């Protein structure tokens, strides 16, 4: 039996609302009703792309990792590694990053490092909502103007 408020006999309005599958939740905004986790690799890709966007950055990673990456890029179906030279440690609300870069000859390394740090922090924080607590940058090489691109040795067939 239903009373004048539409409730079944003796049921309070609150209990009727809780039963309704269409009832709106009043337990806070939708963003707080669950947990979002972001993998280290996701942050590494974001940081790698942001670092490469900075003028004066020639490449990412050490010579060895760039050589292996060049080989991997040539394999049919292989994909370019945008996270090469980037290591991230991601917690629930914070992230820390280590980047290894190669700079162009003639640029100010201090300026490039500052610009990379700024660009990476902005991109990661904007896209993930994580607080970036540190971005450590290691400059592993300088690309000289007359240097050829590193390519793996080709075998004669």
Tab-separated table of N, CA and C in Angstrom:
chain	number	residue	atom	x	y	z
A	1	UNK	N	0.848	-1.170	0.000
A	1	UNK	CA	0.000	0.000	0.000
A	1	UNK	C	0.895	1.235	0.000
A	2	UNK	N	0.473	2.256	-0.724
A	2	UNK	CA	1.259	3.471	-0.855
A	2	UNK	C	0.532	4.613	-0.192
A	3	UNK	N	1.309	5.472	0.526
A	3	UNK	CA	0.675	6.629	1.161
A	3	UNK	C	0.651	7.794	0.172
A	4	UNK	N	0.272	8.972	0.618
A	4	UNK	CA	0.096	10.117	-0.266
A	4	UNK	C	1.409	10.638	-0.841
A	5	UNK	N	2.532	10.309	-0.230
A	5	UNK	CA	3.815	10.777	-0.761
A	5	UNK	C	4.382	9.784	-1.767
A	6	UNK	N	3.691	8.688	-2.041
A	6	UNK	CA	4.167	7.705	-3.000
A	6	UNK	C	5.017	6.626	-2.371
A	7	UNK	N	5.184	6.685	-1.055
A	7	UNK	CA	5.994	5.678	-0.366
A	7	UNK	C	5.140	4.486	-0.001
A	8	UNK	N	5.781	3.333	0.019
A	8	UNK	CA	5.085	2.149	0.481
A	8	UNK	C	4.897	2.258	1.971
A	9	UNK	N	3.895	1.595	2.491
A	9	UNK	CA	3.515	1.668	3.895
A	9	UNK	C	4.675	1.705	4.861
A	10	UNK	N	4.835	2.806	5.597
A	10	UNK	CA	5.814	2.943	6.655
A	10	UNK	C	7.225	3.252	6.184
A	11	UNK	N	7.461	3.239	4.891
A	11	UNK	CA	8.805	3.478	4.385
A	11	UNK	C	9.086	4.980	4.353
A	12	UNK	N	10.265	5.362	4.739
A	12	UNK	CA	10.604	6.783	4.701
A	12	UNK	C	10.960	7.174	3.277
A	13	UNK	N	10.943	8.455	2.994
A	13	UNK	CA	11.256	8.946	1.662
A	13	UNK	C	12.693	8.611	1.283
A	14	UNK	N	13.599	8.668	2.245
A	14	UNK	CA	15.005	8.383	1.976
A	14	UNK	C	15.192	6.939	1.530
A	15	UNK	N	14.543	6.006	2.184
A	15	UNK	CA	14.655	4.600	1.813
A	15	UNK	C	14.095	4.373	0.417
A	16	UNK	N	13.017	5.058	0.062
A	16	UNK	CA	12.427	4.904	-1.265
A	16	UNK	C	13.379	5.433	-2.332
A	17	UNK	N	14.057	6.542	-2.031
A	17	UNK	CA	15.003	7.106	-2.991
A	17	UNK	C	16.185	6.165	-3.172
A	18	UNK	N	16.677	5.560	-2.093
A	18	UNK	CA	17.813	4.638	-2.186
A	18	UNK	C	17.460	3.422	-3.026
A	19	UNK	N	16.208	2.993	-2.971
A	19	UNK	CA	15.799	1.816	-3.727
A	19	UNK	C	15.728	2.104	-5.219
A	20	UNK	N	15.414	3.299	-5.576
A	20	UNK	CA	15.186	3.632	-6.971
A	20	UNK	C	16.480	3.537	-7.765
A	21	UNK	N	16.484	2.746	-8.828
A	21	UNK	CA	17.691	2.630	-9.634
A	21	UNK	C	18.018	3.922	-10.379
A	22	UNK	N	17.074	4.801	-10.504
A	22	UNK	CA	17.299	6.051	-11.214
A	22	UNK	C	17.641	7.203	-10.282
A	23	UNK	N	17.673	6.934	-8.997
A	23	UNK	CA	17.942	8.001	-8.027
A	23	UNK	C	19.355	8.527	-8.200
A	24	UNK	N	19.507	9.824	-8.047
A	24	UNK	CA	20.829	10.441	-8.138
A	24	UNK	C	21.592	10.181	-6.849
A	25	UNK	N	22.898	9.948	-7.001
A	25	UNK	CA	23.741	9.732	-5.828
A	25	UNK	C	24.078	11.078	-5.218
A	26	UNK	N	24.070	11.132	-3.923
A	26	UNK	CA	24.410	12.385	-3.258
A	26	UNK	C	25.731	12.265	-2.513
A	27	UNK	N	26.520	11.253	-2.847
A	27	UNK	CA	27.775	11.010	-2.143
A	27	UNK	C	28.958	11.748	-2.743
A	28	UNK	N	28.807	12.974	-3.163
A	28	UNK	CA	29.913	13.741	-3.729
A	28	UNK	C	29.852	13.740	-5.241
A	29	UNK	N	30.814	14.408	-5.847
A	29	UNK	CA	30.816	14.490	-7.304
A	29	UNK	C	31.260	13.167	-7.915
A	30	UNK	N	30.991	13.003	-9.189
A	30	UNK	CA	31.281	11.747	-9.870
A	30	UNK	C	32.775	11.428	-9.888
A	31	UNK	N	33.613	12.446	-9.884
A	31	UNK	CA	35.054	12.238	-9.924
A	31	UNK	C	35.625	11.582	-8.683
A	32	UNK	N	34.884	11.580	-7.602
A	32	UNK	CA	35.395	10.998	-6.358
A	32	UNK	C	34.828	9.607	-6.096
A	33	UNK	N	34.141	9.031	-7.048
A	33	UNK	CA	33.523	7.718	-6.852
A	33	UNK	C	34.298	6.611	-7.532
A	34	UNK	N	35.540	6.526	-7.237
A	34	UNK	CA	36.362	5.478	-7.815
A	34	UNK	C	37.816	5.898	-7.774
A	35	UNK	N	38.645	5.063	-8.344
A	35	UNK	CA	40.075	5.315	-8.297
A	35	UNK	C	40.649	5.271	-9.702
A	36	UNK	N	41.517	6.183	-10.012
A	36	UNK	CA	42.197	6.196	-11.296
A	36	UNK	C	43.674	5.948	-11.049
A	37	UNK	N	44.228	4.995	-11.761
A	37	UNK	CA	45.666	4.753	-11.668
A	37	UNK	C	46.279	5.022	-13.034
A	38	UNK	N	47.466	5.584	-13.024
A	38	UNK	CA	48.169	5.923	-14.260
A	38	UNK	C	49.490	5.168	-14.261
A	39	UNK	N	49.699	4.388	-15.295
A	39	UNK	CA	50.909	3.565	-15.399
A	39	UNK	C	52.140	4.433	-15.646
A	40	UNK	N	53.285	3.943	-15.185
A	40	UNK	CA	54.549	4.646	-15.400
A	40	UNK	C	54.765	4.923	-16.890
A	41	UNK	N	54.440	3.941	-17.736
A	41	UNK	CA	54.641	4.074	-19.175
A	41	UNK	C	53.849	5.212	-19.795
A	42	UNK	N	52.677	5.487	-19.262
A	42	UNK	CA	51.851	6.583	-19.765
A	42	UNK	C	52.557	7.910	-19.501
A	43	UNK	N	53.042	8.089	-18.278
A	43	UNK	CA	53.751	9.313	-17.914
A	43	UNK	C	55.050	9.422	-18.717
A	44	UNK	N	55.727	8.309	-18.958
A	44	UNK	CA	56.967	8.314	-19.732
A	44	UNK	C	56.720	8.779	-21.168
A	45	UNK	N	55.623	8.333	-21.765
A	45	UNK	CA	55.304	8.759	-23.132
A	45	UNK	C	54.992	10.250	-23.187
A	46	UNK	N	54.197	10.716	-22.251
A	46	UNK	CA	53.857	12.148	-22.211
A	46	UNK	C	55.126	12.980	-22.059
A	47	UNK	N	55.981	12.579	-21.126
A	47	UNK	CA	57.222	13.317	-20.874
A	47	UNK	C	58.154	13.257	-22.078
A	48	UNK	N	58.251	12.104	-22.717
A	48	UNK	CA	59.121	11.955	-23.883
A	48	UNK	C	58.696	12.865	-25.025
A	49	UNK	N	57.400	12.918	-25.288
A	49	UNK	CA	56.909	13.799	-26.351
A	49	UNK	C	57.118	15.266	-25.996
A	50	UNK	N	56.868	15.620	-24.740
A	50	UNK	CA	57.044	17.015	-24.308
A	50	UNK	C	58.506	17.432	-24.383
A	51	UNK	N	59.423	16.547	-24.034
A	51	UNK	CA	60.853	16.872	-24.080
A	51	UNK	C	61.330	17.053	-25.517
A	52	UNK	N	60.847	16.200	-26.421
A	52	UNK	CA	61.254	16.289	-27.822
A	52	UNK	C	60.767	17.570	-28.492
A	53	UNK	N	59.720	18.173	-27.955
A	53	UNK	CA	59.164	19.410	-28.520
A	53	UNK	C	60.041	20.633	-28.260
A	54	UNK	N	61.028	20.510	-27.393
A	54	UNK	CA	61.862	21.659	-27.010
A	54	UNK	C	62.986	21.847	-28.027
A	55	UNK	N	63.135	23.082	-28.497
A	55	UNK	CA	64.234	23.405	-29.410
A	55	UNK	C	65.562	23.159	-28.707
A	56	UNK	N	66.484	22.538	-29.421
A	56	UNK	CA	67.802	22.241	-28.858
A	56	UNK	C	67.941	20.793	-28.430
A	57	UNK	N	66.824	20.065	-28.304
A	57	UNK	CA	66.883	18.640	-27.979
A	57	UNK	C	67.005	17.885	-29.300
A	58	UNK	N	68.123	17.196	-29.463
A	58	UNK	CA	68.347	16.438	-30.694
A	58	UNK	C	67.731	15.042	-30.604
A	59	UNK	N	67.917	14.389	-29.468
A	59	UNK	CA	67.426	13.020	-29.298
A	59	UNK	C	67.267	12.739	-27.818
A	60	UNK	N	66.677	11.587	-27.549
A	60	UNK	CA	66.481	11.135	-26.172
A	60	UNK	C	67.189	9.801	-25.990
A	61	UNK	N	67.782	9.613	-24.822
A	61	UNK	CA	68.417	8.349	-24.482
A	61	UNK	C	69.909	8.366	-24.739
A	62	UNK	N	70.562	7.307	-24.269
A	62	UNK	CA	72.006	7.170	-24.467
A	62	UNK	C	72.274	6.670	-25.875
A	63	UNK	N	73.518	6.677	-26.271
A	63	UNK	CA	73.892	6.205	-27.602
A	63	UNK	C	73.447	4.781	-27.852
A	64	UNK	N	73.615	3.926	-26.866
A	64	UNK	CA	73.245	2.521	-27.019
A	64	UNK	C	71.742	2.360	-27.188
A	65	UNK	N	70.961	3.056	-26.367
A	65	UNK	CA	69.509	2.922	-26.481
A	65	UNK	C	68.998	3.510	-27.785
A	66	UNK	N	69.671	4.565	-28.291
A	66	UNK	CA	69.273	5.134	-29.583
A	66	UNK	C	69.588	4.165	-30.716
A	67	UNK	N	70.715	3.452	-30.617
A	67	UNK	CA	71.081	2.474	-31.643
A	67	UNK	C	70.068	1.338	-31.670
A	68	UNK	N	69.740	0.792	-30.503
A	68	UNK	CA	68.736	-0.270	-30.450
A	68	UNK	C	67.383	0.233	-30.950
A	69	UNK	N	67.068	1.469	-30.604
A	69	UNK	CA	65.801	2.056	-31.051
A	69	UNK	C	65.747	2.197	-32.558
A	70	UNK	N	66.878	2.579	-33.170
A	70	UNK	CA	66.931	2.711	-34.629
A	70	UNK	C	66.714	1.365	-35.295
A	71	UNK	N	67.278	0.317	-34.728
A	71	UNK	CA	67.077	-1.035	-35.265
A	71	UNK	C	65.608	-1.422	-35.123
A	72	UNK	N	65.034	-1.185	-33.961
A	72	UNK	CA	63.633	-1.528	-33.706
A	72	UNK	C	62.707	-0.758	-34.647
A	73	UNK	N	63.040	0.496	-34.945
A	73	UNK	CA	62.208	1.319	-35.832
A	73	UNK	C	62.192	0.774	-37.261
A	74	UNK	N	63.269	0.071	-37.667
A	74	UNK	CA	63.352	-0.459	-39.026
A	74	UNK	C	62.630	-1.793	-39.193
A	75	UNK	N	62.327	-2.460	-38.105
A	75	UNK	CA	61.653	-3.754	-38.177
A	75	UNK	C	60.205	-3.528	-38.612
A	76	UNK	N	59.758	-4.268	-39.637
A	76	UNK	CA	58.367	-4.098	-40.063
A	76	UNK	C	57.405	-4.347	-38.904
A	77	UNK	N	56.496	-3.431	-38.728
A	77	UNK	CA	55.537	-3.546	-37.630
A	77	UNK	C	56.051	-2.977	-36.325
A	78	UNK	N	57.338	-2.619	-36.285
A	78	UNK	CA	57.907	-2.025	-35.072
A	78	UNK	C	57.412	-0.606	-34.896
A	79	UNK	N	57.338	-0.164	-33.672
A	79	UNK	CA	56.867	1.200	-33.420
A	79	UNK	C	57.990	2.025	-32.810
A	80	UNK	N	57.956	3.305	-33.068
A	80	UNK	CA	58.959	4.213	-32.520
A	80	UNK	C	58.701	4.371	-31.022
A	81	UNK	N	59.751	4.284	-30.245
A	81	UNK	CA	59.612	4.396	-28.802
A	81	UNK	C	59.686	5.854	-28.374
A	82	UNK	N	58.546	6.433	-28.044
A	82	UNK	CA	58.530	7.836	-27.616
A	82	UNK	C	59.006	7.984	-26.179
A	83	UNK	N	59.076	6.870	-25.460
A	83	UNK	CA	59.503	6.953	-24.067
A	83	UNK	C	60.995	6.654	-23.896
A	84	UNK	N	61.725	6.482	-25.002
A	84	UNK	CA	63.164	6.230	-24.923
A	84	UNK	C	63.837	7.387	-24.193
A	85	UNK	N	64.673	7.080	-23.214
A	85	UNK	CA	65.394	8.109	-22.467
A	85	UNK	C	64.601	8.692	-21.312
A	86	UNK	N	63.461	8.092	-20.997
A	86	UNK	CA	62.612	8.607	-19.912
A	86	UNK	C	62.305	7.478	-18.935
A	87	UNK	N	62.447	7.767	-17.657
A	87	UNK	CA	62.076	6.825	-16.597
A	87	UNK	C	61.186	7.583	-15.620
A	88	UNK	N	60.026	7.024	-15.333
A	88	UNK	CA	59.084	7.675	-14.415
A	88	UNK	C	58.798	6.772	-13.224
A	89	UNK	N	58.615	7.400	-12.087
A	89	UNK	CA	58.115	6.722	-10.892
A	89	UNK	C	56.828	7.435	-10.530
A	90	UNK	N	55.723	6.694	-10.606
A	90	UNK	CA	54.406	7.292	-10.414
A	90	UNK	C	53.759	6.735	-9.156
A	91	UNK	N	53.345	7.645	-8.294
A	91	UNK	CA	52.598	7.268	-7.105
A	91	UNK	C	51.124	7.588	-7.302
A	92	UNK	N	50.386	7.675	-6.214
A	92	UNK	CA	48.956	7.966	-6.320
A	92	UNK	C	48.698	9.410	-6.703
A	93	UNK	N	49.518	10.340	-6.219
A	93	UNK	CA	49.274	11.754	-6.501
A	93	UNK	C	50.509	12.500	-7.006
A	94	UNK	N	51.659	11.828	-7.046
A	94	UNK	CA	52.893	12.488	-7.447
A	94	UNK	C	53.666	11.627	-8.439
A	95	UNK	N	54.539	12.297	-9.194
A	95	UNK	CA	55.412	11.592	-10.130
A	95	UNK	C	56.789	12.239	-10.106
A	96	UNK	N	57.809	11.421	-10.330
A	96	UNK	CA	59.184	11.897	-10.458
A	96	UNK	C	59.732	11.316	-11.752
A	97	UNK	N	60.513	12.123	-12.474
A	97	UNK	CA	60.997	11.706	-13.783
A	97	UNK	C	62.499	11.884	-13.919
A	98	UNK	N	63.125	10.960	-14.640
A	98	UNK	CA	64.529	11.055	-15.022
A	98	UNK	C	64.571	11.025	-16.541
A	99	UNK	N	65.230	12.016	-17.142
A	99	UNK	CA	65.335	12.097	-18.593
A	99	UNK	C	66.792	12.110	-18.999
A	100	UNK	N	67.082	11.445	-20.106
A	100	UNK	CA	68.425	11.469	-20.672
A	100	UNK	C	68.299	12.041	-22.079
A	101	UNK	N	68.997	13.160	-22.328
A	101	UNK	CA	68.838	13.845	-23.606
A	101	UNK	C	70.168	14.066	-24.304
A	102	UNK	N	70.082	14.294	-25.610
A	102	UNK	CA	71.212	14.714	-26.430
A	102	UNK	C	70.835	16.093	-26.950
A	103	UNK	N	71.715	17.066	-26.758
A	103	UNK	CA	71.424	18.434	-27.190
A	103	UNK	C	72.191	18.773	-28.465
A	104	UNK	N	71.681	19.751	-29.184
A	104	UNK	CA	72.348	20.260	-30.386
A	104	UNK	C	73.562	21.092	-29.957
A	105	UNK	N	74.622	21.043	-30.737
A	105	UNK	CA	75.793	21.847	-30.456
A	105	UNK	C	75.439	23.330	-30.596
A	106	UNK	N	75.943	24.135	-29.669
A	106	UNK	CA	75.763	25.577	-29.752
A	106	UNK	C	74.640	26.120	-28.893
A	107	UNK	N	73.779	25.259	-28.408
A	107	UNK	CA	72.690	25.747	-27.556
A	107	UNK	C	73.163	25.800	-26.106
A	108	UNK	N	72.504	26.616	-25.324
A	108	UNK	CA	72.812	26.669	-23.901
A	108	UNK	C	72.167	25.459	-23.225
A	109	UNK	N	72.995	24.586	-22.686
A	109	UNK	CA	72.485	23.372	-22.049
A	109	UNK	C	71.591	23.726	-20.863
A	110	UNK	N	71.985	24.748	-20.099
A	110	UNK	CA	71.165	25.158	-18.952
A	110	UNK	C	69.778	25.630	-19.406
A	111	UNK	N	69.730	26.389	-20.512
A	111	UNK	CA	68.440	26.862	-21.021
A	111	UNK	C	67.586	25.718	-21.555
A	112	UNK	N	68.221	24.801	-22.290
A	112	UNK	CA	67.481	23.653	-22.828
A	112	UNK	C	66.936	22.811	-21.681
A	113	UNK	N	67.760	22.555	-20.673
A	113	UNK	CA	67.319	21.757	-19.527
A	113	UNK	C	66.149	22.428	-18.811
A	114	UNK	N	66.227	23.737	-18.634
A	114	UNK	CA	65.130	24.471	-17.984
A	114	UNK	C	63.848	24.371	-18.818
A	115	UNK	N	63.983	24.554	-20.139
A	115	UNK	CA	62.814	24.488	-21.017
A	115	UNK	C	62.213	23.082	-21.053
A	116	UNK	N	63.075	22.065	-21.083
A	116	UNK	CA	62.590	20.676	-21.055
A	116	UNK	C	61.831	20.422	-19.758
A	117	UNK	N	62.432	20.811	-18.648
A	117	UNK	CA	61.812	20.602	-17.333
A	117	UNK	C	60.432	21.272	-17.284
A	118	UNK	N	60.377	22.522	-17.735
A	118	UNK	CA	59.125	23.277	-17.715
A	118	UNK	C	58.063	22.630	-18.613
A	119	UNK	N	58.461	22.231	-19.815
A	119	UNK	CA	57.522	21.632	-20.761
A	119	UNK	C	57.001	20.277	-20.270
A	120	UNK	N	57.903	19.482	-19.705
A	120	UNK	CA	57.518	18.163	-19.195
A	120	UNK	C	56.568	18.304	-18.005
A	121	UNK	N	56.900	19.173	-17.073
A	121	UNK	CA	56.041	19.364	-15.895
A	121	UNK	C	54.654	19.826	-16.325
A	122	UNK	N	54.597	20.801	-17.211
A	122	UNK	CA	53.309	21.322	-17.678
A	122	UNK	C	52.477	20.230	-18.338
A	123	UNK	N	53.084	19.468	-19.244
A	123	UNK	CA	52.352	18.432	-19.975
A	123	UNK	C	51.866	17.318	-19.047
A	124	UNK	N	52.746	16.821	-18.190
A	124	UNK	CA	52.372	15.707	-17.307
A	124	UNK	C	51.296	16.139	-16.321
A	125	UNK	N	51.470	17.304	-15.700
A	125	UNK	CA	50.471	17.750	-14.719
A	125	UNK	C	49.130	18.038	-15.380
A	126	UNK	N	49.139	18.621	-16.568
A	126	UNK	CA	47.888	18.949	-17.261
A	126	UNK	C	47.149	17.684	-17.682
A	127	UNK	N	47.883	16.706	-18.196
A	127	UNK	CA	47.230	15.511	-18.728
A	127	UNK	C	46.863	14.480	-17.664
A	128	UNK	N	47.634	14.424	-16.585
A	128	UNK	CA	47.402	13.370	-15.596
A	128	UNK	C	46.814	13.856	-14.284
A	129	UNK	N	47.004	15.127	-13.967
A	129	UNK	CA	46.569	15.634	-12.667
A	129	UNK	C	47.541	15.301	-11.550
A	130	UNK	N	48.627	14.610	-11.883
A	130	UNK	CA	49.645	14.290	-10.883
A	130	UNK	C	50.518	15.509	-10.625
A	131	UNK	N	51.048	15.602	-9.408
A	131	UNK	CA	52.022	16.644	-9.106
A	131	UNK	C	53.409	16.103	-9.457
A	132	UNK	N	54.122	16.797	-10.326
A	132	UNK	CA	55.484	16.390	-10.684
A	132	UNK	C	56.422	17.010	-9.662
A	133	UNK	N	57.043	16.157	-8.853
A	133	UNK	CA	57.889	16.655	-7.769
A	133	UNK	C	59.330	16.905	-8.211
A	134	UNK	N	59.783	16.198	-9.262
A	134	UNK	CA	61.126	16.456	-9.773
A	134	UNK	C	61.273	15.927	-11.186
A	135	UNK	N	62.101	16.626	-11.947
A	135	UNK	CA	62.484	16.186	-13.282
A	135	UNK	C	63.999	16.307	-13.345
A	136	UNK	N	64.680	15.173	-13.275
A	136	UNK	CA	66.138	15.141	-13.343
A	136	UNK	C	66.541	14.937	-14.793
A	137	UNK	N	67.485	15.747	-15.261
A	137	UNK	CA	67.901	15.688	-16.656
A	137	UNK	C	69.393	15.384	-16.731
A	138	UNK	N	69.722	14.351	-17.484
A	138	UNK	CA	71.123	14.001	-17.736
A	138	UNK	C	71.389	14.243	-19.216
A	139	UNK	N	72.351	15.091	-19.513
A	139	UNK	CA	72.741	15.341	-20.900
A	139	UNK	C	73.851	14.334	-21.218
A	140	UNK	N	73.550	13.380	-22.090
A	140	UNK	CA	74.495	12.299	-22.355
A	140	UNK	C	75.374	12.541	-23.579
A	141	UNK	N	75.009	13.524	-24.419
A	141	UNK	CA	75.804	13.762	-25.616
A	141	UNK	C	75.436	15.113	-26.217
A	142	UNK	N	76.299	15.575	-27.120
A	142	UNK	CA	76.056	16.795	-27.891
A	142	UNK	C	76.137	16.408	-29.358
A	143	UNK	N	75.113	16.770	-30.131
A	143	UNK	CA	75.092	16.489	-31.566
A	143	UNK	C	75.845	17.593	-32.271
A	144	UNK	N	77.003	17.234	-32.849
A	144	UNK	CA	77.819	18.200	-33.576
A	144	UNK	C	77.240	18.399	-34.982
A	145	UNK	N	77.423	19.590	-35.548
A	145	UNK	CA	76.818	19.877	-36.854
A	145	UNK	C	77.291	18.938	-37.973
A	146	UNK	N	78.547	18.500	-37.913
A	146	UNK	CA	79.064	17.656	-38.995
A	146	UNK	C	78.936	16.161	-38.715
A	147	UNK	N	78.334	15.792	-37.591
A	147	UNK	CA	78.148	14.372	-37.271
A	147	UNK	C	76.995	13.812	-38.080
A	148	UNK	N	77.195	12.597	-38.572
A	148	UNK	CA	76.102	11.913	-39.253
A	148	UNK	C	75.212	11.276	-38.206
A	149	UNK	N	73.991	11.018	-38.612
A	149	UNK	CA	73.081	10.322	-37.708
A	149	UNK	C	73.634	8.933	-37.453
A	150	UNK	N	73.470	8.473	-36.213
A	150	UNK	CA	73.926	7.127	-35.884
A	150	UNK	C	73.011	6.127	-36.544
A	151	UNK	N	73.614	5.222	-37.307
A	151	UNK	CA	72.847	4.162	-37.924
A	151	UNK	C	73.541	2.853	-37.637
A	152	UNK	N	72.777	1.818	-37.438
A	152	UNK	CA	73.419	0.534	-37.215
A	152	UNK	C	74.152	0.083	-38.475
A	153	UNK	N	75.231	-0.671	-38.273
A	153	UNK	CA	75.982	-1.152	-39.426
A	153	UNK	C	75.120	-2.098	-40.225
A	154	UNK	N	75.229	-1.960	-41.545
A	154	UNK	CA	74.465	-2.860	-42.413
A	154	UNK	C	75.371	-4.023	-42.823
A	155	UNK	N	74.768	-5.193	-42.882
A	155	UNK	CA	75.531	-6.357	-43.311
A	155	UNK	C	75.453	-6.475	-44.816
A	156	UNK	N	76.559	-6.850	-45.424
A	156	UNK	CA	76.586	-7.052	-46.875
A	156	UNK	C	75.986	-8.413	-47.147
A	157	UNK	N	75.073	-8.416	-48.116
A	157	UNK	CA	74.416	-9.698	-48.435
A	157	UNK	C	74.877	-10.223	-49.758
